[in-house]
Short mmCIF file of C-alpha atoms in Angstrom, two decimals:
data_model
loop_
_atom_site.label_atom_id
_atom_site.label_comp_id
_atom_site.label_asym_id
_atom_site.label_seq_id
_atom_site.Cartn_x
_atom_site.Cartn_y
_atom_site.Cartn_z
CA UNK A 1 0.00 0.00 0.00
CA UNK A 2 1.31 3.48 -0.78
CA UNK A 3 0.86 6.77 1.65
CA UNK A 4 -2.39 8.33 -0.36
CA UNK A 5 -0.44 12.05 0.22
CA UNK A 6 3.07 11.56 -0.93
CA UNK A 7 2.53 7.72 -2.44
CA UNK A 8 5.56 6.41 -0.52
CA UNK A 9 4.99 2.88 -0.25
CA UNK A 10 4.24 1.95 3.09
CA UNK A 11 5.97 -1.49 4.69
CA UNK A 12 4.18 -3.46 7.59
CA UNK A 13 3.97 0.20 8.97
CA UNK A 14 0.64 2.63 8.98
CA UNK A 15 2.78 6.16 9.49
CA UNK A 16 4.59 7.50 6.64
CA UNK A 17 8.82 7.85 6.82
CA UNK A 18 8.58 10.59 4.46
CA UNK A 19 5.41 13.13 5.49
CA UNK A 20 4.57 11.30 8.93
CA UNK A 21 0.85 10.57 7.25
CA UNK A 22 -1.09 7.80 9.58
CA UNK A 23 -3.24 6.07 7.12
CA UNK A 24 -6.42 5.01 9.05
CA UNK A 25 -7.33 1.90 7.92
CA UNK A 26 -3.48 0.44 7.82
CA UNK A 27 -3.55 1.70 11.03
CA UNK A 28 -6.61 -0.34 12.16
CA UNK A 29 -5.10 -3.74 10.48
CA UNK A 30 -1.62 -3.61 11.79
CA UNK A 31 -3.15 -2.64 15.74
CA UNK A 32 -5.69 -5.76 15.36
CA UNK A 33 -2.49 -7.90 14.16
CA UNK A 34 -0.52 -6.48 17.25
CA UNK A 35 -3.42 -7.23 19.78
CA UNK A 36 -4.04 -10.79 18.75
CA UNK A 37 -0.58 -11.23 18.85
CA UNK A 38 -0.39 -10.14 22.13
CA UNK A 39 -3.35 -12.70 23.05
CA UNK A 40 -1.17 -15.59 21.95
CA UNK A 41 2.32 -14.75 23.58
CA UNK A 42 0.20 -14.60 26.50
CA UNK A 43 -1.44 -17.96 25.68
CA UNK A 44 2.04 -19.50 24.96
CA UNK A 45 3.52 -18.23 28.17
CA UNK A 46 1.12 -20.32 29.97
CA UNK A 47 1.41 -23.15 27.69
CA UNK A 48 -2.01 -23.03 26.26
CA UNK A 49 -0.45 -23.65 22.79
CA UNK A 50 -3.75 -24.36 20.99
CA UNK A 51 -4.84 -21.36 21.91
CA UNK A 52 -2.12 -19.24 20.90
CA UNK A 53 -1.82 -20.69 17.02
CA UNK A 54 -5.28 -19.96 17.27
CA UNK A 55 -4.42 -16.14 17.97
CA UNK A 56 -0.82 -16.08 15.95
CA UNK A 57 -3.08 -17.38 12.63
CA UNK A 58 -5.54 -14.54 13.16
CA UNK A 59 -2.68 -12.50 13.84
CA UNK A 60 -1.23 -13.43 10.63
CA UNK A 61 -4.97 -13.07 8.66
CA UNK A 62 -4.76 -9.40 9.35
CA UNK A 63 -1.53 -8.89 8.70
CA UNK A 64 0.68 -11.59 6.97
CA UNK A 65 3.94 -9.64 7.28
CA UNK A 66 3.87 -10.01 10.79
CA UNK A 67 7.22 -11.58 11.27
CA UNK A 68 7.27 -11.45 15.13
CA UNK A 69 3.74 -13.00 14.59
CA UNK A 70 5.32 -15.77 12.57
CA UNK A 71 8.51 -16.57 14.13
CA UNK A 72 6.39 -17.14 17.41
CA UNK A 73 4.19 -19.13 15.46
CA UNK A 74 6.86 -21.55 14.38
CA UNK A 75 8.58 -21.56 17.78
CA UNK A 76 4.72 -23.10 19.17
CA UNK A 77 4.72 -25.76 16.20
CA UNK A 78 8.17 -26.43 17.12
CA UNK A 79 7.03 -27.35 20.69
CA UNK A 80 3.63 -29.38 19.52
CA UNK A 81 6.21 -31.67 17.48
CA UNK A 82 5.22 -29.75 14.06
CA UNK A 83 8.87 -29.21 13.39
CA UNK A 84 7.83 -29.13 9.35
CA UNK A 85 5.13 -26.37 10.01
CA UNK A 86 7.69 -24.66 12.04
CA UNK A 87 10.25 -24.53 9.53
CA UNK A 88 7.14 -23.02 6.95
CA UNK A 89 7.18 -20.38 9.17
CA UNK A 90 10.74 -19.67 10.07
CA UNK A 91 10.92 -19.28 5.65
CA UNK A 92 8.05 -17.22 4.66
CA UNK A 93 9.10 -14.75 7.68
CA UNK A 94 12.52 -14.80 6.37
CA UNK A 95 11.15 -13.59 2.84
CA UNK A 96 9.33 -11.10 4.59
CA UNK A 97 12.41 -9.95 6.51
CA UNK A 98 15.83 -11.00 5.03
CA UNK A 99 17.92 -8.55 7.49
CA UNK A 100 17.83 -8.79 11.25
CA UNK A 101 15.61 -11.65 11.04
CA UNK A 102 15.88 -13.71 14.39
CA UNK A 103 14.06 -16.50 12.25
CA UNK A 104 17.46 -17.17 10.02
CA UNK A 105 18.81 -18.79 13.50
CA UNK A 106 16.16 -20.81 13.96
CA UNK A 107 16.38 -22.21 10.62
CA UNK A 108 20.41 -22.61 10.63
CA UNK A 109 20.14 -24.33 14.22
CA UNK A 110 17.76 -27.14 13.01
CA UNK A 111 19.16 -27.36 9.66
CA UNK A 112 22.93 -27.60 11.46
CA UNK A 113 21.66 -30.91 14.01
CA UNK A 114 21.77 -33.42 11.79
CA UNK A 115 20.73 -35.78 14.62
CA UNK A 116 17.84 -33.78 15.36
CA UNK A 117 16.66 -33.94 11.31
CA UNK A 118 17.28 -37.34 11.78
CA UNK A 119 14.78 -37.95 14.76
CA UNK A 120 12.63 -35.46 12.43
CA UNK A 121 12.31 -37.49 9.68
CA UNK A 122 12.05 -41.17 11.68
CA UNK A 123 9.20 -39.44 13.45
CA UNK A 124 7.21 -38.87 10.60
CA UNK A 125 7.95 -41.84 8.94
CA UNK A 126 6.99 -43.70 12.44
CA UNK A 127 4.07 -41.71 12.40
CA UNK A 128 2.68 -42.32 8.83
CA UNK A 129 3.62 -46.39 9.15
CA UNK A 130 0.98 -46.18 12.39
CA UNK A 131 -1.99 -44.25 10.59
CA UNK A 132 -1.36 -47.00 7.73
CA UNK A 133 -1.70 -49.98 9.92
CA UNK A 134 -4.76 -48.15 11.39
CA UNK A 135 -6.26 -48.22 7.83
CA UNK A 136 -5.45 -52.07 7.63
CA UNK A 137 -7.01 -52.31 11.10
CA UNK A 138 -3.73 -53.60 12.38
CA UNK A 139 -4.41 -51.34 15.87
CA UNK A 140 -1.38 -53.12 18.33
CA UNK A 141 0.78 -52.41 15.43
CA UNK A 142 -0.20 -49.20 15.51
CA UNK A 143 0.34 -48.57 19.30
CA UNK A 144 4.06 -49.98 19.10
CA UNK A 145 4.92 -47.31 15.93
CA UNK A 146 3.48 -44.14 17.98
CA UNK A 147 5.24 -45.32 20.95
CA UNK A 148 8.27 -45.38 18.50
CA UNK A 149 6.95 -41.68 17.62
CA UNK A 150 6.63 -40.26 21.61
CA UNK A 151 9.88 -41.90 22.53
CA UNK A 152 11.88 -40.13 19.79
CA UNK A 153 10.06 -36.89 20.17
CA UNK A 154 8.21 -36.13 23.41
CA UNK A 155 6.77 -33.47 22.33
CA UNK A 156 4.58 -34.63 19.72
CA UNK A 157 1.36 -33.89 20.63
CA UNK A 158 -0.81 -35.71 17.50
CA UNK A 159 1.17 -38.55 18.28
CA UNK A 160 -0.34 -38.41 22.16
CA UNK A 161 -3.91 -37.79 21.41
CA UNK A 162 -4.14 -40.89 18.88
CA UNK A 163 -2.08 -43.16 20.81
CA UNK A 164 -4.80 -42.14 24.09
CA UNK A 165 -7.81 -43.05 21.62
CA UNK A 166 -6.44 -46.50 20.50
CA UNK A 167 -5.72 -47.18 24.37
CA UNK A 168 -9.45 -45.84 24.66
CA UNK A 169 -10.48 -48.23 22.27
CA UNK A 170 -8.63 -51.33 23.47
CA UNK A 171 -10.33 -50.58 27.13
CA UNK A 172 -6.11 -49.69 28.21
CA UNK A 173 -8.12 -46.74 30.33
CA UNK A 174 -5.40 -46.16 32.39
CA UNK A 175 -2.15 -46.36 29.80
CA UNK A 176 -4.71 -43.75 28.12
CA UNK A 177 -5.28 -41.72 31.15
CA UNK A 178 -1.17 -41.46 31.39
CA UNK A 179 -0.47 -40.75 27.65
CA UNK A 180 -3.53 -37.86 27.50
CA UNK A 181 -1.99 -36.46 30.64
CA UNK A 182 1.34 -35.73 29.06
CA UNK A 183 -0.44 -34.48 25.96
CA UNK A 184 -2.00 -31.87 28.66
CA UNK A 185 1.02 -31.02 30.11
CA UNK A 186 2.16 -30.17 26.53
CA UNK A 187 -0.97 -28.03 26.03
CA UNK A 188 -3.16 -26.96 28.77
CA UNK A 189 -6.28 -26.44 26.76
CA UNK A 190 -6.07 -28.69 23.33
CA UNK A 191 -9.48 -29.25 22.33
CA UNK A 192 -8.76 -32.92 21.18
CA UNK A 193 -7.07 -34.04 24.12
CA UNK A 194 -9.98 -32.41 26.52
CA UNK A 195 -12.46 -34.26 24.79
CA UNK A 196 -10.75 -37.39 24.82
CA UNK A 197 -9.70 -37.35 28.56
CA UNK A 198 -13.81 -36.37 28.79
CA UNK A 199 -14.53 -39.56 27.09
CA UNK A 200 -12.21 -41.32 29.30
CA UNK A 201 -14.27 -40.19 32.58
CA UNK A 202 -17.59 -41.03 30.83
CA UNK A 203 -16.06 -44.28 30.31
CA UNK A 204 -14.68 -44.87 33.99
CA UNK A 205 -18.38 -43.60 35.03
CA UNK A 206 -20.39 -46.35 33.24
CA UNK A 207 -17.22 -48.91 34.84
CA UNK A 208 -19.06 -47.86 38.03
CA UNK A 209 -22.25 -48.00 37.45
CA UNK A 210 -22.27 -51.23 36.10
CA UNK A 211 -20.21 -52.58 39.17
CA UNK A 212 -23.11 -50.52 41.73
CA UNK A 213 -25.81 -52.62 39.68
CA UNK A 214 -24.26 -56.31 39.97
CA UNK A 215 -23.38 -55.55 43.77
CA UNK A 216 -27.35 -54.53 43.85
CA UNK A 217 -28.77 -57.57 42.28
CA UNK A 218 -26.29 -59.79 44.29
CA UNK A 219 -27.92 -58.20 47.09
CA UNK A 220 -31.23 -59.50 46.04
CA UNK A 221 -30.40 -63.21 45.58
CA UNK A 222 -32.06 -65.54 47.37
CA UNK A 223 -30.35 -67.13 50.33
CA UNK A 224 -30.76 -70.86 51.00
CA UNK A 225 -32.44 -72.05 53.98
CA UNK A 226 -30.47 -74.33 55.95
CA UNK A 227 -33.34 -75.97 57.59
CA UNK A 228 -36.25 -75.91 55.67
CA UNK A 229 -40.13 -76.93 56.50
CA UNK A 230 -40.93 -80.54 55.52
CA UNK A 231 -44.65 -81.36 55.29
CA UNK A 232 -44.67 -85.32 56.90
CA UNK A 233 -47.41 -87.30 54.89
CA UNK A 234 -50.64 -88.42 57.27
CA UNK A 235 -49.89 -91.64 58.66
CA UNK A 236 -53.00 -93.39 56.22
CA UNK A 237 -51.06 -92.76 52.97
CA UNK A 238 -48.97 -95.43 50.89
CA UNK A 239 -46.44 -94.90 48.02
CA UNK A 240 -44.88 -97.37 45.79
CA UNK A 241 -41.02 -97.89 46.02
CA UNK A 242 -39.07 -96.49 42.36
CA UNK A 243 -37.35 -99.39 41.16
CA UNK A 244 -36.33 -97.88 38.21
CA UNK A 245 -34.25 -95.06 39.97
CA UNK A 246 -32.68 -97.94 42.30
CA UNK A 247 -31.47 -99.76 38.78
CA UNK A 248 -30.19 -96.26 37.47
CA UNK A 249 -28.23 -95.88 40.32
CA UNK A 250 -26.65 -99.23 40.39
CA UNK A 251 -25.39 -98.51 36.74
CA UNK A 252 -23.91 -95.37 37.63
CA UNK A 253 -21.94 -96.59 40.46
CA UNK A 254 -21.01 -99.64 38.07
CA UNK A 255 -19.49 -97.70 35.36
CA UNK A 256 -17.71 -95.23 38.57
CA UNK A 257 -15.98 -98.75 39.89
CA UNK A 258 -14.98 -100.47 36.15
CA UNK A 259 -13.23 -96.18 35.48
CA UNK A 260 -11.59 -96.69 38.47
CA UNK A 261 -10.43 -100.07 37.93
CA UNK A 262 -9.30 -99.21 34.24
CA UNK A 263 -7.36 -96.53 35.67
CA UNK A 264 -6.03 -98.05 38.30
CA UNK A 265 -4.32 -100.88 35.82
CA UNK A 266 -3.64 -99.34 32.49
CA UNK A 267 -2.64 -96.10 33.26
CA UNK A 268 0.81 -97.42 35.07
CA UNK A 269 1.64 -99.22 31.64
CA UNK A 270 0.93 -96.22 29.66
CA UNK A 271 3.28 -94.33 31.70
CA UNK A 272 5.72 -97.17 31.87
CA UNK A 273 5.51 -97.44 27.54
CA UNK A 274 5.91 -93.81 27.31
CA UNK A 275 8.83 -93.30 29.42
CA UNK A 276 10.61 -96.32 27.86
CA UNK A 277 9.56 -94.79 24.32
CA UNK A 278 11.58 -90.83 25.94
CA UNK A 279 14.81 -92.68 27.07
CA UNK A 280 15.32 -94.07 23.74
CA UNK A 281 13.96 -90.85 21.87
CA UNK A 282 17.15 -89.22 24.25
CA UNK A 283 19.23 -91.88 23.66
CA UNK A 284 19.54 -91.40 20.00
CA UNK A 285 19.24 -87.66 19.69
CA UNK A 286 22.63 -88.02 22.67
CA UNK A 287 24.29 -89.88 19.34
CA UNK A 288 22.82 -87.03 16.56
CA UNK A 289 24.18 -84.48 18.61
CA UNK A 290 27.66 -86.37 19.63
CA UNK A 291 28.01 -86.97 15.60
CA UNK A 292 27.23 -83.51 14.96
CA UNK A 293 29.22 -82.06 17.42
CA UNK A 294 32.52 -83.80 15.79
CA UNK A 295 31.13 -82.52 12.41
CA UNK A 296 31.21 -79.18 13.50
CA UNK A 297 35.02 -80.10 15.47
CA UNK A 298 36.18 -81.06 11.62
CA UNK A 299 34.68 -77.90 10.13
CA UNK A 300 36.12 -75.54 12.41
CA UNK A 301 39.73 -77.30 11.91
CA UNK A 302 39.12 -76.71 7.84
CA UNK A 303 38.06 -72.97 8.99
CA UNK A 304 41.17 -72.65 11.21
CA UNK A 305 43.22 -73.75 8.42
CA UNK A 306 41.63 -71.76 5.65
CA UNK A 307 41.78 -68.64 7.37
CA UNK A 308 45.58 -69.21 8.52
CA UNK A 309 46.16 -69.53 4.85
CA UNK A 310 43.78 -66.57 3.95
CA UNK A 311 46.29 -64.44 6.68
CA UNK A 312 49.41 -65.41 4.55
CA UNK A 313 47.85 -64.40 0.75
CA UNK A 314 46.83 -61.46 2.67
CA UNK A 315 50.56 -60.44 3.43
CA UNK A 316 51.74 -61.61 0.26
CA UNK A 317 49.29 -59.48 -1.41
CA UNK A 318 50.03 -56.14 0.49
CA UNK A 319 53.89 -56.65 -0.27
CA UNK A 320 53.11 -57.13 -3.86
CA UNK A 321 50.52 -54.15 -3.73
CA UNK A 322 53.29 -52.08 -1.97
CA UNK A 323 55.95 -52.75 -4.94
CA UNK A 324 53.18 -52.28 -7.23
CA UNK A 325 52.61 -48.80 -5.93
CA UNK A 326 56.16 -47.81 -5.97
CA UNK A 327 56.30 -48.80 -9.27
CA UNK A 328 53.51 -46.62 -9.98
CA UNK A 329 54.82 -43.76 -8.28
CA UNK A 330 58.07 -44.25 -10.20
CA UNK A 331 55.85 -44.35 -13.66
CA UNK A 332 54.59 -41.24 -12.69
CA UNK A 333 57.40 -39.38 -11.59
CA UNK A 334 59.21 -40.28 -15.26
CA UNK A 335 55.63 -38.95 -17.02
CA UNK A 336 55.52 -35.78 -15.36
CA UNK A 337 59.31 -35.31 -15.83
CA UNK A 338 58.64 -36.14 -19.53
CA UNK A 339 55.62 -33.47 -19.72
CA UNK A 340 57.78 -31.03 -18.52
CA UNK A 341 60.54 -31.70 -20.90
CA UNK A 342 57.78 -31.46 -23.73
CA UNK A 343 57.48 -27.58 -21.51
CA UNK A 344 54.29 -28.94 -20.87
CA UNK A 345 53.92 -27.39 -17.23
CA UNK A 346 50.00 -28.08 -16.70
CA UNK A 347 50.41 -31.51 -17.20
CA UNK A 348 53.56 -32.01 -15.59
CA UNK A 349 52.05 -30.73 -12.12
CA UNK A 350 48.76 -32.42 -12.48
CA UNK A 351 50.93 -35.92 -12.71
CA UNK A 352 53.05 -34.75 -9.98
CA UNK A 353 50.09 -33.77 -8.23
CA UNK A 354 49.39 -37.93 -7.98
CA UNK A 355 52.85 -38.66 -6.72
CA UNK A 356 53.87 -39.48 -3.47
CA UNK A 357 56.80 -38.48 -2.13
CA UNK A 358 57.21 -40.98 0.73
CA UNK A 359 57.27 -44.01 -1.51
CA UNK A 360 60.12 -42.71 -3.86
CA UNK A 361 63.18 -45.26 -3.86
CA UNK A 362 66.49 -43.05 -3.73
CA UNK A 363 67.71 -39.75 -3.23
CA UNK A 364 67.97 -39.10 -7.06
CA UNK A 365 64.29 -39.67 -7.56
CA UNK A 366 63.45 -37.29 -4.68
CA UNK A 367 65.59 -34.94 -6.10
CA UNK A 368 63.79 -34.86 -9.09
CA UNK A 369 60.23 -34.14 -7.31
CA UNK A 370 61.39 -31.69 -5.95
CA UNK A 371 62.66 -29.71 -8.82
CA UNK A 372 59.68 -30.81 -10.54
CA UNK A 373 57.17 -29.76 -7.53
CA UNK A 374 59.08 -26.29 -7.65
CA UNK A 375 59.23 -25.55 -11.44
CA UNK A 376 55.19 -26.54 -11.34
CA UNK A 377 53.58 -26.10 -8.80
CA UNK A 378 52.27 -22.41 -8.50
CA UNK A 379 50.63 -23.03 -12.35
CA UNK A 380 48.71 -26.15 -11.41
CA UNK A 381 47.43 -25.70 -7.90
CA UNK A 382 45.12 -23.23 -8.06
CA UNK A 383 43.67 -25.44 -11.26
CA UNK A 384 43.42 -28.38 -8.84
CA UNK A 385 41.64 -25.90 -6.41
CA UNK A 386 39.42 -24.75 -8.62
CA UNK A 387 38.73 -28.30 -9.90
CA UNK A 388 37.93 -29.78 -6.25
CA UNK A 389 35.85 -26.78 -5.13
CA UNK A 390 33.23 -27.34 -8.33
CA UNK A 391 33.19 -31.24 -7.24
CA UNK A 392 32.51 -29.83 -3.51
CA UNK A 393 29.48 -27.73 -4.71
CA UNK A 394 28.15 -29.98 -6.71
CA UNK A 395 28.39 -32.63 -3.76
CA UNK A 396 30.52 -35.01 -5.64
CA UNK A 397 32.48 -35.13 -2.19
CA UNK A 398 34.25 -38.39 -3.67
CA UNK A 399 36.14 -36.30 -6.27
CA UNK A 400 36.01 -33.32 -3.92
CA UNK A 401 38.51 -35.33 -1.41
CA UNK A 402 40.80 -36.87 -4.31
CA UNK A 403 41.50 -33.30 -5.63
CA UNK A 404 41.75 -31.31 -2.30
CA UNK A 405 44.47 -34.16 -2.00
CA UNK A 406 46.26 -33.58 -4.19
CA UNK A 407 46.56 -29.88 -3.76
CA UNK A 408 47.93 -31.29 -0.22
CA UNK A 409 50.65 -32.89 -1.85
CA UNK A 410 51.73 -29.71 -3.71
CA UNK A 411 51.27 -27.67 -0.89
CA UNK A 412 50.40 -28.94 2.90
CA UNK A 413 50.04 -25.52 4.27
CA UNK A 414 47.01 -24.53 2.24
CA UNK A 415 44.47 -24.50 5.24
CA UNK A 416 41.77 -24.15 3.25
CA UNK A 417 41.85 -27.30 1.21
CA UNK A 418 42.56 -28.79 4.71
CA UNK A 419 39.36 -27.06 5.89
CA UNK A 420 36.99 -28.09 2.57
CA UNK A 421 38.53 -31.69 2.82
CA UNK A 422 37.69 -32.12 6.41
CA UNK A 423 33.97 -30.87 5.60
CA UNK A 424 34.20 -33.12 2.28
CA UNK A 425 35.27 -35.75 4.75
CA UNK A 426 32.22 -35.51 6.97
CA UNK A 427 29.68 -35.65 4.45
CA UNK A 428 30.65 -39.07 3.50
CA UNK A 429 30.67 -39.59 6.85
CA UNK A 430 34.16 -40.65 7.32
CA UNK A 431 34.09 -39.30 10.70
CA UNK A 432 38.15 -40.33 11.68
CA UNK A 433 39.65 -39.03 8.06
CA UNK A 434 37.63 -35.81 9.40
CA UNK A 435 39.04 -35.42 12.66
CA UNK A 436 42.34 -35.19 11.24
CA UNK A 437 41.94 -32.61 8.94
CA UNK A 438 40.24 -30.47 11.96
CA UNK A 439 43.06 -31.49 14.18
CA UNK A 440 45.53 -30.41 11.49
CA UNK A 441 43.82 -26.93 11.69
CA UNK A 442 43.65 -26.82 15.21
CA UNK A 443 47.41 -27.80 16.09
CA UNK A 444 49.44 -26.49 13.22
CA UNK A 445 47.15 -23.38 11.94
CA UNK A 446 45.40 -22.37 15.10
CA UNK A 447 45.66 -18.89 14.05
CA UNK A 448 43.73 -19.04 10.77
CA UNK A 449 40.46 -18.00 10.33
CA UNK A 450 39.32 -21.53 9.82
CA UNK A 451 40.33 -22.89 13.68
CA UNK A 452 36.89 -21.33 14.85
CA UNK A 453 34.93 -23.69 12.56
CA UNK A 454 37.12 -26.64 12.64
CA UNK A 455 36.62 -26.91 16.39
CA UNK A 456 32.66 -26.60 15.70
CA UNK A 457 32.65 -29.33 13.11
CA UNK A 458 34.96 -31.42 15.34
CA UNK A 459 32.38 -30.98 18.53
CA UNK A 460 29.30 -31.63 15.73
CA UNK A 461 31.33 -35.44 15.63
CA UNK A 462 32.09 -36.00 18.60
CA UNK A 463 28.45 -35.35 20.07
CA UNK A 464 27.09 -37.24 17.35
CA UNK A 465 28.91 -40.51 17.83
CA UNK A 466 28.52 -40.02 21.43
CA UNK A 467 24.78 -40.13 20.67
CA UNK A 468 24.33 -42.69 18.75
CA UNK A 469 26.63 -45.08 20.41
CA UNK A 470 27.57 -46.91 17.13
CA UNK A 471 30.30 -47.03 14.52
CA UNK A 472 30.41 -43.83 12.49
CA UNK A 473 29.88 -45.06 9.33
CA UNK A 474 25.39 -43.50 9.51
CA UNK A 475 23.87 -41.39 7.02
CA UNK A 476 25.72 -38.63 5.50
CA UNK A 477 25.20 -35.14 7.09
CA UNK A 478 23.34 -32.62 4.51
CA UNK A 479 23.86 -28.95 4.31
#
């Protein structure tokens, strides 16, 4: 919008820099985006979070370049768990604002914990496995993925309210009660998690009221007199005896006696038949398992042997890879000397670029690199440079290393090849190569300006392998 006097435009501000005009109606939108932005820094101060996107969106309605607005906005996702929202937030404010923009920080701190993106993007992942199990009405599955989901990030608050309803659901009422009370403590007054815990308590009420009714009708059952009224017959009556219930009842008792007898008799020979039938079952598997066991006794004596004789090709391979590479070195020593004969300097310190010094057989040869490494070296390192930098931008960090190398071997002091290699080095996640090109920094350049941010990137590994607890050979850090 532009000052209706003068027409300077006027920039999440109502009053004019130019003639101090206060244009009403800007006026009225940016004081309405102030007060409900008040509202919800008051709400998030007491942890109602709900409450305060609620304000920080209407907020945001009225005036969408509200960066204070926004950044608090993304700092409330941030706590709910919504670390993607967050990060929505922390951008579009930092389009708004590009200068003096707290939201930058927030952005460079997330984007600089690798672990933390990490947990970020298991948590989703977690989180979408459970909603498709759901779908495949696989619930317990779904339970042990959002427990996954709370455990990495506590402070997920969807993950909460839909692990409480399948705990709901499985009649788990007090595993729910716990999860939708830590959902609460999250945010006082989410609307979800009220109703659910609601539905909880309804639940727990018709628990009691069903118990209240069966203690009432138990208290209506009819007790058993012990001595009950018999009405004796008059003394002129006659009934026939039941011979037919005397015969049923000699049957019974029969059959009772010939079960007992049966027992009595053939159950010791089963038992005798079956436990005759188990020592020969253990008898022979005591024979499998003593065959076996010198079966395995030969195999391991084959293993021994192989790998003793795996040990000695092993040497014999290194000392022939060793001559190899001093033959190598040699060939290249002789090309690059030949290259520069031809006065062909580029290509004479690119070769000598690939030699290394330490396996060079003599004096003479030595000799010879170094009048070489003298003659080329300020034409073809800043090629080499150039050449590893573009692989290091484009994230070819493979190439990236090989070439930083080999500006090391025409010139070790160069701290900032040291510096790219070491960050070339982490990226492929070859944490130990890493440390010593931060260490290198530290103890023989601890005045450059690259000491600062080698002992940064050397704390980033060390808390990182500290965390995880496990060989440092995880995912690649990004940018």
């Amino acid at each position: 919008m532009n000052c209706p006097k003068c027409g300077t435009p006027l920039e999440n501000t109502y009053r004019c820099p130019k003639c101090a005009y206060e244009e009403p109606i800007m006026k009225r939108i940016i004081q309405s985006s102030n007060y409900h932005y008040n509202i919800g820094l008051s709400k998030a101060r007491i942890r109602d979070l709900s409450g305060a996107i609620a304000s920080l969106q209407m907020s945001l309605k009225y005036n969408k370049c509200n960066t204070n607005a926004r950044n608090l906005l993304g700092l409330v996702y941030f706590q709910t768990g919504e670390t993607v929202a967050a990060l929505s937030e922390w951008v579009i404010s930092v389009h708004f604002q590009s200068k003096g923009n707290v939201a930058r920080n927030y952005i460079k701190k997330v984007q600089n914990n690798q672990g933390q993106l990490q947990v970020i993007n298991s948590t989703i992942q977690n989180y979408n496995l459970a909603l498709k199990y759901l779908e495949e009405g696989n619930g317990d599955l779904a339970i042990i993925e959002l427990k996954k989901v709370v455990n990495l990030n506590p402070n997920y608050i969807r993950a909460y309210q839909l692990l409480g309803l399948l705990y709901i659901q499985h009649k788990q009422y007090s595993a729910a009660r716990k999860i939708l009370s830590r959902a609460l403590k999250l945010d006082r007054n989410n609307i979800t998690t009220v109703r659910y815990m609601n539905e909880l308590v309804d639940y727990s009420h018709q628990r009691r009221r069903g118990k209240d009714v069966e203690r009432e009708k138990a208290a209506y059952v009819q007790i058993k007199d012990p001595n009950p009224i018999v009405i004796e017959r008059t003394a002129g009556s006659y009934t026939d005896f039941n011979t037919s219930t005397l015969s049923f009842v000699n049957i019974l008792i029969g059959i009772i006696i010939g079960a007992a007898v049966v027992g009595l008799l053939l159950v010791p020979s089963i038992q005798k038949t079956k436990a005759s039938e188990y020592n020969q079952a253990v008898v022979e598997y005591s024979s499998q398992i003593s065959e076996r066991n010198k079966e395995i006794t030969s195999l391991q004596n084959q293993v021994d042997a192989l790998t003793d004789e795996n040990d000695k090709l092993k040497n014999n391979m290194d000392t022939v890879g060793s001559q190899a590479d001093s033959e190598q070195n040699e060939k290249r020593l002789i090309q690059a000397m030949k290259s520069y004969l031809d006065n062909d300097f580029a290509t004479a310190g690119t070769v000598l670029a690939d030699v290394d010094k330490t396996l060079l057989d003599g004096q003479e040869a030595q000799d010879v690199y170094d009048f070489l490494l003298t003659k080329t070296r300020d034409t073809v390192i800043n090629q080499l440079y150039a050449e590893a930098y573009e692989y290091y931008d484009q994230k070819d960090y493979m190439n990236a290393v090989t070439y930083f190398r080999k500006v090391l071997n025409l010139n070790s002091d160069s701290v900032e090849a040291w510096f790219n290699m070491g960050r070339a080095y982490q990226y492929l996640t070859d944490f130990e190569q890493a440390r010593n090109c931060y260490n290198t920094i530290i103890n023989d350049y601890g005045d450059s300006e690259y000491a600062d941010d080698a002992r940064t990137y050397l704390s980033q590994i060390e808390s990182r392998v500290s965390e995880s607890g496990t060989p440092e050979n995880n995912t690649p850090e990004g940018e």
